[in-house]
Amino acid sequence: MHNRKLIKMSLLSRVLSKQHLVLSNRCRPELFAAIFSANKSSGSAQKQMDDFWAKNKSVNRPMSPHLTVYKPQLTSMLSITHRATGIALAALTSGFAFSTLLPGTAVAPILAFAESLHSSWLGSGFLLDLKFIVAWPLIFHSINGLRHLMWDRASGLKIAEVYQSGWFVLALSALLAVIFILPWNKINQK
Amino acid sequence: MASGFGISRTVLRKSGQRLNFGSIGKQCDHSLQVVRCSANAAAPNTGREPRLKTFSVYRWNPEGKSLPVMQKYEVDLDDCGPMVLDALIKIKNEQDPTLAFRRSCREGICGSCAMNIGGINTLACLSRIDPNPKKSTRIYPLPHMYVVKDLVPDMNNFYAQYRSIEPFLKQKDSTKLGVENYQSVEDRQKLDGLYECILCACCSTSCPSYWWSSDKYLGPAVLMQAYRWIIDSRDEYTSERLDKLNDPFSLYKCHTIMNCTKTCPKGLNPGLAIAELKKMLASHNSYKTPIAASQ
């Protein structure tokens, strides 16, 4: 009888103390936070991060492989191509702009060089390839740029849509690049 | 000797697979660059041809001065479950008990067994073994993480970043005590596709941007959870949560590479959540009042 009463009392006090904790969490959040440092989480989360870097830099743990092991996918390959073509275009554009400041740079020698290539043993196909190498990055970067603008509106970000738009951009840019570099003046003459 | 041992082994195999055959079978030599450990010692004596598949696993021992190596193991697929985790457990039980990897639920809900299998990040318990015997399955730890041992990465930075976004309900109005937080069906639906994240870190460790900036960029997993709490209609600290992302690195190091959504083993879409976050932050900075996600 006495035992049962003791058990009841201990259970009751435990239940009450639990309720008290719940109440203090909701009605006195600043008290709860002060006791349990809940709202100072950014401070101690930062400390956890600092400890992480300190520990791993001091121990000789290796870094798990990344570029060498991760499978190339359309997502990452198109993204890095967008970045690479962007750098190439920026270099080309500013390089060309800078070259106009230099004395003696004219357009005529470049055209003459292109004409000489046309009649050389390499043939006109080589010139078309060169033109493709210059044209395709510009066209790809522009069309993929439109895809990025679509993504900025949070549209077309389901993975199936990402892959569909990715293949579409590749196909369209190749097609448009071929169309742009064809010698239309010579074709129309015929 | 042989027959008696063979009989007892067959009996044990039928009753359960969780026996440690560590003392039996060849010990593998770690000094070699690529090592073969065969399952011959544990092969059943039924006369059936074992259907062997090679697993090439990343190994590194923190004790000792060696560099990481790839170690090859051969597993009889007819004596193994269908998933990569089954093969790893079989290797650990029968061939090499020193192989270290995390695992728990074996059903794709705990997130422990996240690793890089065949070049992509998935859960080993959900990744079916490719039965083609000519190809070996390559298993690496999650990319660009400090390795504790073998396939076990140091996840503490990831957890600290998750903690930093304060992933819990925060309310200002203390007069709402004792009343349930009512939430409409539409508001609850906004959380679908966000709350199911198991924090396995497959997405964050698939992101090249997170590889290069994991100290300051939060990564897709943490950002999706930040979005989950921002759009929760019951949470009242939306403006403060958005302010916390207002620097060049935490959110804006995402360049929409979309490796995250491609690799998520639960089929979630962190890339979309981040795009919505960027839109919210744009209107937040323009009007200084949070505008709910347009969906």
Coordinates of N, CA and C in Angstrom, one line a residue, chain B residues 18-237:
Chain B
R18 N 24.8 -13.4 -40.3 CA 25.5 -12.4 -39.6 C 26.7 -12.9 -38.8
L19 N 27.4 -13.9 -39.3 CA 28.5 -14.5 -38.6 C 29.8 -13.9 -39.0
N20 N 30.7 -13.8 -38.1 CA 32.0 -13.2 -38.5 C 33.0 -14.3 -38.9
F21 N 33.2 -14.3 -40.2 CA 34.2 -15.3 -40.7 C 35.6 -14.6 -40.8
G22 N 35.8 -13.6 -39.9 CA 37.0 -12.8 -40.1 C 38.3 -13.7 -40.0
S23 N 38.3 -14.7 -39.1 CA 39.6 -15.4 -39.0 C 39.8 -16.4 -40.1
I24 N 38.7 -16.7 -40.8 CA 38.8 -17.6 -42.0 C 39.0 -16.7 -43.2
G25 N 39.5 -17.3 -44.3 CA 39.7 -16.5 -45.5 C 41.0 -15.7 -45.5
K26 N 41.4 -15.2 -46.6 CA 42.7 -14.6 -46.7 C 42.7 -13.3 -46.0
Q27 N 43.8 -13.0 -45.5 CA 44.1 -11.6 -45.0 C 44.6 -10.8 -46.1
C28 N 44.1 -9.6 -46.3 CA 44.5 -8.8 -47.4 C 45.7 -7.9 -47.1
D29 N 46.6 -7.8 -48.1 CA 47.8 -7.1 -47.9 C 47.6 -5.7 -48.3
H30 N 47.7 -4.8 -47.3 CA 47.4 -3.3 -47.6 C 48.6 -2.6 -48.3
S31 N 49.7 -3.3 -48.4 CA 50.9 -2.6 -49.0 C 50.7 -2.5 -50.5
L32 N 49.9 -3.3 -51.1 CA 49.7 -3.3 -52.6 C 48.8 -2.2 -53.0
Q33 N 49.0 -1.6 -54.2 CA 48.1 -0.6 -54.6 C 46.7 -1.1 -54.9
V34 N 46.6 -2.2 -55.5 CA 45.3 -2.9 -55.8 C 45.4 -4.3 -55.3
V35 N 44.4 -4.7 -54.5 CA 44.5 -6.0 -53.8 C 43.3 -6.8 -54.1
R36 N 43.5 -8.0 -54.3 CA 42.3 -8.9 -54.5 C 42.0 -9.8 -53.3
C37 N 40.8 -9.8 -52.9 CA 40.4 -10.8 -51.8 C 39.3 -11.6 -52.4
S38 N 39.5 -12.9 -52.5 CA 38.4 -13.7 -53.1 C 37.5 -14.3 -52.0
A39 N 36.4 -14.7 -52.4 CA 35.4 -15.3 -51.5 C 35.5 -16.8 -51.5
N40 N 36.6 -17.3 -52.0 CA 36.7 -18.8 -52.2 C 36.5 -19.5 -50.9
A41 N 37.1 -18.9 -49.8 CA 37.0 -19.6 -48.5 C 35.6 -19.8 -48.0
A42 N 34.7 -18.9 -48.4 CA 33.3 -19.0 -47.9 C 32.4 -19.5 -49.0
A43 N 32.9 -20.0 -50.1 CA 32.0 -20.4 -51.2 C 31.3 -21.7 -50.8
P44 N 30.0 -21.8 -51.2 CA 29.3 -23.1 -50.8 C 29.8 -24.2 -51.7
N45 N 29.6 -25.4 -51.1 CA 30.2 -26.6 -51.8 C 29.1 -27.3 -52.6
T46 N 28.1 -26.6 -53.1 CA 27.1 -27.2 -53.9 C 27.4 -27.5 -55.3
G47 N 28.6 -27.1 -55.8 CA 29.0 -27.4 -57.2 C 28.5 -26.3 -58.1
R48 N 27.7 -25.4 -57.6 CA 27.2 -24.3 -58.5 C 28.3 -23.3 -58.7
E49 N 28.4 -22.7 -59.9 CA 29.3 -21.7 -60.2 C 29.0 -20.4 -59.5
P50 N 29.9 -19.8 -58.8 CA 29.6 -18.5 -58.1 C 29.5 -17.4 -59.2
R51 N 28.5 -16.6 -59.1 CA 28.4 -15.4 -60.0 C 29.1 -14.2 -59.3
L52 N 30.4 -14.1 -59.7 CA 31.3 -13.2 -59.0 C 31.2 -11.8 -59.5
K53 N 31.1 -10.8 -58.7 CA 31.1 -9.4 -59.0 C 32.2 -8.7 -58.2
T54 N 33.0 -7.8 -58.9 CA 34.1 -7.2 -58.2 C 33.6 -5.8 -57.7
F55 N 34.0 -5.6 -56.4 CA 33.7 -4.2 -55.8 C 35.1 -3.6 -55.6
S56 N 35.3 -2.4 -56.1 CA 36.5 -1.7 -55.8 C 36.2 -0.6 -54.8
V57 N 36.8 -0.8 -53.6 CA 36.4 0.1 -52.5 C 37.5 1.0 -52.0
Y58 N 37.2 2.2 -51.7 CA 38.2 3.2 -51.2 C 38.5 2.8 -49.7
R59 N 39.9 2.6 -49.5 CA 40.3 2.3 -48.1 C 41.3 3.3 -47.6
W60 N 41.2 3.7 -46.4 CA 42.2 4.5 -45.7 C 42.2 4.2 -44.2
N61 N 43.4 3.9 -43.7 CA 43.5 3.6 -42.3 C 44.1 4.8 -41.6
P62 N 43.4 5.4 -40.6 CA 44.0 6.6 -39.9 C 45.2 6.2 -39.0
E63 N 45.3 4.9 -38.6 CA 46.5 4.4 -37.9 C 47.4 3.9 -39.0
G64 N 48.7 4.3 -39.0 CA 49.6 4.0 -40.0 C 49.8 5.2 -41.0
K65 N 50.8 5.2 -41.7 CA 51.2 6.3 -42.5 C 50.8 6.2 -44.0
S66 N 50.0 5.1 -44.3 CA 49.8 4.9 -45.8 C 48.8 5.9 -46.3
L67 N 48.8 6.0 -47.7 CA 47.9 6.8 -48.4 C 46.7 6.0 -48.7
P68 N 45.6 6.7 -49.1 CA 44.4 5.9 -49.5 C 44.6 5.0 -50.7
V69 N 44.0 3.8 -50.6 CA 44.1 2.8 -51.7 C 42.8 2.3 -52.1
M70 N 42.7 1.7 -53.3 CA 41.5 1.0 -53.7 C 41.7 -0.4 -53.5
Q71 N 40.8 -1.1 -52.8 CA 40.9 -2.5 -52.6 C 39.7 -3.2 -53.3
K72 N 40.1 -4.3 -54.0 CA 39.0 -5.0 -54.7 C 38.6 -6.2 -53.9
Y73 N 37.3 -6.4 -53.9 CA 36.7 -7.6 -53.3 C 35.8 -8.3 -54.3
E74 N 35.7 -9.7 -54.3 CA 34.8 -10.4 -55.1 C 33.7 -11.0 -54.3
V75 N 32.5 -10.8 -54.8 CA 31.3 -11.3 -54.0 C 30.5 -12.1 -54.9
D76 N 30.0 -13.2 -54.4 CA 29.1 -14.1 -55.2 C 27.7 -13.5 -55.1
L77 N 27.2 -13.0 -56.2 CA 25.9 -12.3 -56.2 C 24.7 -13.3 -55.9
D78 N 24.9 -14.6 -56.2 CA 23.9 -15.5 -55.9 C 23.7 -15.8 -54.4
D79 N 24.7 -15.3 -53.6 CA 24.7 -15.5 -52.2 C 24.6 -14.2 -51.5
C80 N 24.0 -13.2 -52.1 CA 24.1 -11.8 -51.6 C 22.8 -11.1 -51.9
G81 N 22.4 -10.2 -51.0 CA 21.2 -9.4 -51.3 C 21.4 -8.5 -52.5
P82 N 20.3 -7.9 -53.0 CA 20.4 -7.1 -54.2 C 21.1 -5.7 -54.1
M83 N 21.3 -5.2 -52.9 CA 21.7 -3.8 -52.8 C 23.2 -3.8 -52.4
V84 N 23.8 -2.6 -52.7 CA 25.3 -2.5 -52.5 C 25.6 -2.6 -51.0
L85 N 24.6 -2.2 -50.1 CA 24.9 -2.3 -48.7 C 24.9 -3.8 -48.3
D86 N 24.1 -4.7 -49.0 CA 24.2 -6.1 -48.7 C 25.6 -6.6 -49.0
A87 N 26.1 -6.2 -50.1 CA 27.4 -6.6 -50.5 C 28.5 -6.1 -49.5
L88 N 28.4 -4.9 -49.1 CA 29.4 -4.3 -48.1 C 29.3 -5.1 -46.8
I89 N 28.1 -5.4 -46.4 CA 28.0 -6.1 -45.1 C 28.6 -7.5 -45.3
K90 N 28.3 -8.2 -46.5 CA 28.8 -9.5 -46.7 C 30.3 -9.5 -46.7
I91 N 30.9 -8.4 -47.3 CA 32.4 -8.3 -47.4 C 32.9 -8.2 -45.9
K92 N 32.2 -7.4 -45.2 CA 32.7 -7.1 -43.8 C 32.6 -8.4 -42.9
N93 N 31.5 -9.2 -43.2 CA 31.3 -10.4 -42.4 C 32.3 -11.5 -42.8
E94 N 32.5 -11.6 -44.1 CA 33.2 -12.9 -44.6 C 34.6 -12.6 -45.0
Q95 N 34.9 -11.4 -45.5 CA 36.3 -11.2 -46.0 C 37.1 -10.3 -45.2
D96 N 36.6 -9.1 -44.9 CA 37.5 -8.1 -44.3 C 36.7 -7.3 -43.2
P97 N 36.8 -7.8 -42.0 CA 36.1 -7.1 -40.9 C 36.6 -5.7 -40.6
T98 N 37.8 -5.3 -41.2 CA 38.3 -3.9 -40.9 C 37.6 -2.9 -41.8
L99 N 36.8 -3.3 -42.8 CA 36.1 -2.3 -43.7 C 35.1 -1.5 -42.9
A100 N 35.3 -0.2 -42.9 CA 34.4 0.7 -42.1 C 33.4 1.5 -42.9
F101 N 32.2 1.4 -42.5 CA 31.2 2.2 -43.2 C 30.0 2.4 -42.3
R102 N 29.2 3.5 -42.5 CA 28.1 3.8 -41.6 C 26.8 3.1 -42.2
R103 N 26.0 2.6 -41.4 CA 24.7 2.0 -41.9 C 23.8 1.8 -40.7
S104 N 22.5 1.8 -40.9 CA 21.5 1.6 -39.8 C 20.2 0.9 -40.3
C105 N 19.4 1.7 -41.0 CA 18.0 1.2 -41.2 C 17.9 0.2 -42.3
R106 N 18.8 0.2 -43.3 CA 18.8 -0.6 -44.5 C 17.6 -0.5 -45.4
E107 N 16.9 0.7 -45.2 CA 15.7 0.8 -46.0 C 15.5 2.2 -46.5
G108 N 16.6 3.0 -46.5 CA 16.6 4.3 -47.2 C 15.9 5.4 -46.4
I109 N 15.9 5.4 -45.1 CA 15.2 6.4 -44.3 C 16.1 7.1 -43.3
C110 N 17.2 6.4 -43.0 CA 18.0 7.0 -41.9 C 19.1 7.9 -42.5
G111 N 19.6 7.6 -43.7 CA 20.6 8.4 -44.4 C 22.0 8.1 -44.0
S112 N 22.3 7.0 -43.2 CA 23.6 6.8 -42.7 C 24.5 6.3 -43.8
C113 N 24.0 5.4 -44.7 CA 24.9 4.8 -45.7 C 25.2 5.6 -47.0
A114 N 25.1 6.9 -46.9 CA 25.3 7.7 -48.1 C 26.7 7.6 -48.5
M115 N 27.0 7.3 -49.8 CA 28.3 7.2 -50.3 C 28.3 7.3 -51.8
N116 N 29.5 7.4 -52.4 CA 29.6 7.6 -53.8 C 29.7 6.2 -54.5
I117 N 28.7 5.8 -55.2 CA 28.7 4.5 -55.8 C 28.5 4.7 -57.3
G118 N 29.5 4.1 -58.1 CA 29.4 4.2 -59.5 C 29.5 5.7 -60.0
G119 N 30.1 6.5 -59.2 CA 30.3 7.9 -59.6 C 29.2 8.9 -59.1
I120 N 28.1 8.4 -58.6 CA 27.1 9.3 -58.1 C 26.8 9.0 -56.6
N121 N 26.3 10.0 -55.9 CA 26.0 9.9 -54.5 C 24.6 9.3 -54.3
T122 N 24.6 8.1 -53.6 CA 23.3 7.6 -53.2 C 23.4 6.9 -51.9
L123 N 22.3 6.3 -51.4 CA 22.3 5.5 -50.3 C 22.6 4.1 -50.7
A124 N 23.6 3.4 -50.0 CA 24.0 2.1 -50.4 C 22.9 1.1 -50.3
C125 N 21.9 1.3 -49.3 CA 20.9 0.4 -49.1 C 19.8 0.5 -50.2
L126 N 19.8 1.5 -51.0 CA 18.8 1.7 -52.1 C 19.5 1.5 -53.5
S127 N 20.8 1.3 -53.5 CA 21.5 1.2 -54.8 C 21.6 -0.2 -55.2
R128 N 20.9 -0.6 -56.3 CA 21.0 -2.0 -56.7 C 22.3 -2.3 -57.3
I129 N 22.9 -3.5 -57.1 CA 24.1 -3.9 -57.7 C 23.9 -4.1 -59.2
D130 N 24.8 -3.6 -60.0 CA 24.8 -3.9 -61.4 C 25.3 -5.3 -61.6
P131 N 24.5 -6.2 -62.1 CA 25.0 -7.6 -62.1 C 26.0 -7.9 -63.2
N132 N 26.4 -6.9 -64.0 CA 27.3 -7.2 -65.1 C 28.7 -7.6 -64.5
P133 N 29.1 -8.8 -64.8 CA 30.4 -9.3 -64.1 C 31.6 -8.6 -64.7
K134 N 31.5 -8.0 -65.9 CA 32.7 -7.5 -66.5 C 33.1 -6.1 -65.9
K135 N 32.1 -5.4 -65.3 CA 32.4 -4.1 -64.7 C 32.5 -4.3 -63.2
S136 N 33.5 -3.5 -62.7 CA 33.6 -3.5 -61.2 C 32.8 -2.3 -60.7
T137 N 32.1 -2.4 -59.5 CA 31.4 -1.3 -58.9 C 32.4 -0.6 -58.1
R138 N 32.5 0.7 -58.3 CA 33.5 1.6 -57.6 C 32.7 2.3 -56.4
I139 N 33.3 2.1 -55.3 CA 32.6 2.7 -54.1 C 33.6 3.7 -53.4
Y140 N 33.2 4.9 -53.3 CA 34.0 6.0 -52.6 C 33.2 6.6 -51.5
P141 N 33.9 7.3 -50.6 CA 33.1 8.1 -49.6 C 32.5 9.3 -50.3
L142 N 31.6 10.0 -49.6 CA 31.0 11.2 -50.1 C 32.2 12.2 -50.5
P143 N 32.0 12.8 -51.7 CA 33.2 13.6 -52.3 C 33.5 14.8 -51.5
H144 N 34.8 15.2 -51.5 CA 35.3 16.4 -50.9 C 34.9 16.5 -49.4
M145 N 35.1 15.4 -48.7 CA 34.9 15.4 -47.2 C 36.1 14.9 -46.6
Y146 N 36.5 15.3 -45.4 CA 37.6 14.7 -44.7 C 37.2 13.3 -44.3
V147 N 38.1 12.4 -44.5 CA 37.8 10.9 -44.3 C 38.3 10.5 -42.9
V148 N 37.4 10.0 -42.1 CA 37.7 9.5 -40.8 C 38.4 8.1 -40.9
K149 N 37.7 7.2 -41.7 CA 38.3 5.9 -42.0 C 37.5 5.3 -43.2
D150 N 38.2 4.7 -44.1 CA 37.5 4.0 -45.3 C 36.4 4.9 -45.8
L151 N 35.1 4.4 -45.7 CA 34.0 5.1 -46.3 C 33.3 6.1 -45.3
V152 N 33.9 6.4 -44.2 CA 33.3 7.2 -43.2 C 33.8 8.6 -43.3
P153 N 32.9 9.6 -43.7 CA 33.4 11.0 -43.7 C 33.1 11.7 -42.4
D154 N 33.8 12.9 -42.2 CA 33.5 13.7 -41.0 C 32.3 14.6 -41.4
M155 N 31.2 14.4 -40.7 CA 30.0 15.1 -41.1 C 29.7 16.3 -40.2
N156 N 30.7 16.7 -39.3 CA 30.4 17.7 -38.3 C 30.1 19.1 -38.9
N157 N 30.8 19.4 -39.9 CA 30.6 20.7 -40.5 C 29.2 20.8 -41.1
F158 N 28.8 19.7 -41.7 CA 27.4 19.6 -42.3 C 26.4 19.8 -41.2
Y159 N 26.6 19.1 -40.0 CA 25.6 19.2 -38.9 C 25.6 20.6 -38.3
A160 N 26.8 21.2 -38.2 CA 26.9 22.6 -37.7 C 26.2 23.6 -38.6
Q161 N 26.3 23.4 -39.9 CA 25.6 24.3 -40.8 C 24.1 24.2 -40.7
Y162 N 23.6 22.9 -40.5 CA 22.2 22.7 -40.3 C 21.7 23.4 -39.0
R163 N 22.6 23.3 -38.0 CA 22.2 23.9 -36.7 C 22.1 25.4 -36.8
S164 N 23.0 26.0 -37.7 CA 23.1 27.4 -37.8 C 21.8 28.1 -38.4
I165 N 21.0 27.3 -39.1 CA 19.8 27.9 -39.7 C 18.6 27.8 -38.7
E166 N 18.8 27.2 -37.5 CA 17.8 27.1 -36.5 C 16.6 26.4 -37.0
P167 N 16.7 25.1 -37.2 CA 15.7 24.3 -37.8 C 14.6 23.9 -36.9
F168 N 13.9 24.9 -36.2 CA 12.8 24.6 -35.3 C 11.9 25.8 -35.4
L169 N 10.6 25.6 -34.9 CA 9.6 26.6 -35.0 C 9.9 27.7 -34.0
K170 N 9.8 28.9 -34.5 CA 10.1 30.1 -33.6 C 8.9 31.0 -33.7
Q171 N 8.4 31.4 -32.5 CA 7.2 32.3 -32.5 C 7.5 33.4 -31.6
K172 N 6.9 34.6 -31.9 CA 7.1 35.8 -31.1 C 5.9 36.0 -30.1
D173 N 4.7 35.6 -30.6 CA 3.5 36.0 -29.9 C 3.3 35.0 -28.8
S174 N 3.5 35.4 -27.5 CA 3.4 34.4 -26.4 C 1.9 34.3 -26.0
T175 N 1.0 35.1 -26.5 CA -0.4 34.9 -26.1 C -1.0 33.7 -26.8
K176 N -0.3 33.1 -27.7 CA -0.9 32.0 -28.4 C -0.7 30.7 -27.7
L177 N -0.2 30.8 -26.4 CA 0.1 29.6 -25.6 C -1.2 28.8 -25.4
G178 N -1.0 27.5 -25.4 CA -2.1 26.6 -25.0 C -3.1 26.4 -26.2
V179 N -2.8 27.2 -27.3 CA -3.7 27.0 -28.5 C -2.9 26.3 -29.6
E180 N -3.5 25.4 -30.3 CA -2.8 24.7 -31.3 C -2.4 25.7 -32.4
N181 N -1.3 25.4 -33.1 CA -0.9 26.2 -34.3 C -1.7 25.7 -35.5
Y182 N -2.8 26.4 -35.8 CA -3.6 26.0 -36.9 C -2.9 26.2 -38.2
Q183 N -3.0 25.3 -39.1 CA -2.3 25.4 -40.4 C -3.3 24.9 -41.4
S184 N -3.5 25.7 -42.5 CA -4.5 25.2 -43.5 C -3.9 24.1 -44.3
V185 N -4.7 23.4 -45.1 CA -4.3 22.3 -45.9 C -3.3 22.8 -46.9
E186 N -3.6 24.0 -47.5 CA -2.7 24.6 -48.5 C -1.4 24.9 -48.0
D187 N -1.3 25.5 -46.8 CA -0.1 25.8 -46.1 C 0.7 24.6 -45.8
R188 N 0.0 23.5 -45.4 CA 0.7 22.2 -45.1 C 1.3 21.6 -46.4
Q189 N 0.6 21.8 -47.5 CA 1.0 21.2 -48.7 C 2.3 21.9 -49.2
K190 N 2.6 23.1 -48.8 CA 3.8 23.8 -49.2 C 5.0 23.1 -48.6
L191 N 4.8 22.3 -47.5 CA 6.0 21.6 -46.9 C 6.3 20.3 -47.5
D192 N 5.3 19.8 -48.4 CA 5.6 18.5 -49.1 C 6.8 18.6 -50.0
G193 N 7.6 17.7 -50.0 CA 8.8 17.7 -50.8 C 10.0 18.4 -50.1
L194 N 9.7 18.9 -48.9 CA 10.8 19.6 -48.1 C 11.1 18.8 -46.8
Y195 N 9.9 18.4 -46.1 CA 10.1 17.8 -44.8 C 10.7 16.4 -44.9
E196 N 10.6 15.8 -46.1 CA 11.0 14.4 -46.2 C 12.6 14.2 -46.2
C197 N 13.3 15.3 -46.2 CA 14.8 15.3 -46.3 C 15.3 14.5 -45.1
I198 N 16.2 13.5 -45.4 CA 16.8 12.7 -44.3 C 18.2 13.1 -43.9
L199 N 18.6 14.3 -44.5 CA 19.9 14.9 -44.2 C 21.0 13.8 -44.4
C200 N 21.0 13.2 -45.5 CA 22.0 12.2 -45.8 C 23.3 12.9 -46.4
A201 N 23.1 14.1 -46.9 CA 24.2 14.9 -47.4 C 24.7 14.5 -48.8
C202 N 23.9 13.6 -49.5 CA 24.2 13.2 -50.9 C 24.2 14.5 -51.8
C203 N 23.2 15.4 -51.6 CA 23.1 16.5 -52.5 C 24.3 17.5 -52.3
S204 N 24.5 17.9 -51.0 CA 25.5 18.9 -50.7 C 26.9 18.4 -51.2
T205 N 27.2 17.1 -51.0 CA 28.5 16.6 -51.4 C 28.6 16.3 -52.9
S206 N 27.4 16.5 -53.7 CA 27.5 16.4 -55.1 C 27.7 17.7 -55.8
C207 N 27.6 18.8 -55.0 CA 27.7 20.1 -55.5 C 29.1 20.6 -55.6
P208 N 29.6 20.9 -56.9 CA 31.0 21.4 -57.0 C 31.2 22.7 -56.2
S209 N 30.1 23.6 -56.2 CA 30.3 24.8 -55.4 C 30.5 24.5 -53.9
Y210 N 29.8 23.5 -53.4 CA 30.0 23.1 -52.0 C 31.4 22.5 -51.8
W211 N 31.9 21.8 -52.8 CA 33.3 21.3 -52.7 C 34.3 22.4 -52.5
W212 N 34.1 23.5 -53.3 CA 35.1 24.6 -53.2 C 34.9 25.5 -52.0
S213 N 33.7 25.6 -51.5 CA 33.4 26.6 -50.5 C 32.6 26.1 -49.3
S214 N 32.9 24.8 -48.9 CA 32.0 24.2 -47.8 C 32.2 24.9 -46.5
D215 N 33.1 25.9 -46.4 CA 33.2 26.6 -45.1 C 32.2 27.7 -45.0
K216 N 31.9 28.3 -46.2 CA 30.9 29.5 -46.1 C 29.6 29.2 -46.9
Y217 N 29.6 28.4 -47.9 CA 28.4 28.1 -48.6 C 27.6 27.0 -47.8
L218 N 26.3 27.2 -47.6 CA 25.6 26.2 -46.7 C 25.3 24.9 -47.4
G219 N 25.2 24.9 -48.8 CA 24.9 23.6 -49.4 C 23.4 23.4 -49.6
P220 N 23.0 22.6 -50.6 CA 21.6 22.4 -50.9 C 20.8 21.8 -49.8
A221 N 21.3 20.8 -49.0 CA 20.5 20.2 -48.0 C 20.1 21.2 -47.0
V222 N 21.1 22.0 -46.4 CA 20.8 22.9 -45.4 C 19.9 24.1 -45.9
L223 N 20.2 24.5 -47.2 CA 19.3 25.6 -47.7 C 17.9 25.1 -47.9
M224 N 17.7 23.9 -48.3 CA 16.3 23.4 -48.5 C 15.6 23.4 -47.1
Q225 N 16.3 23.1 -46.1 CA 15.7 23.1 -44.7 C 15.5 24.5 -44.3
A226 N 16.4 25.4 -44.6 CA 16.1 26.9 -44.3 C 14.9 27.3 -45.0
Y227 N 14.7 26.9 -46.3 CA 13.4 27.2 -47.0 C 12.2 26.6 -46.3
R228 N 12.4 25.4 -45.9 CA 11.3 24.6 -45.2 C 10.8 25.4 -44.0
W229 N 11.7 26.0 -43.2 CA 11.2 26.8 -42.1 C 10.8 28.2 -42.4
I230 N 11.3 28.7 -43.5 CA 10.9 30.1 -43.9 C 9.4 30.0 -44.4
I231 N 9.0 29.0 -45.2 CA 7.7 29.0 -45.7 C 6.7 28.3 -44.8
D232 N 7.1 27.9 -43.6 CA 6.2 27.3 -42.7 C 5.3 28.4 -42.1
S233 N 4.0 28.3 -42.4 CA 3.1 29.4 -42.0 C 3.1 29.6 -40.5
R234 N 3.5 28.6 -39.7 CA 3.4 28.7 -38.3 C 4.6 29.5 -37.7
D235 N 5.7 29.6 -38.5 CA 6.9 30.2 -38.0 C 6.8 31.7 -38.2
E236 N 7.2 32.5 -37.2 CA 7.1 34.0 -37.2 C 8.4 34.7 -37.4
Y237 N 9.5 34.0 -37.6 CA 10.8 34.7 -37.7 C 11.2 34.7 -39.2

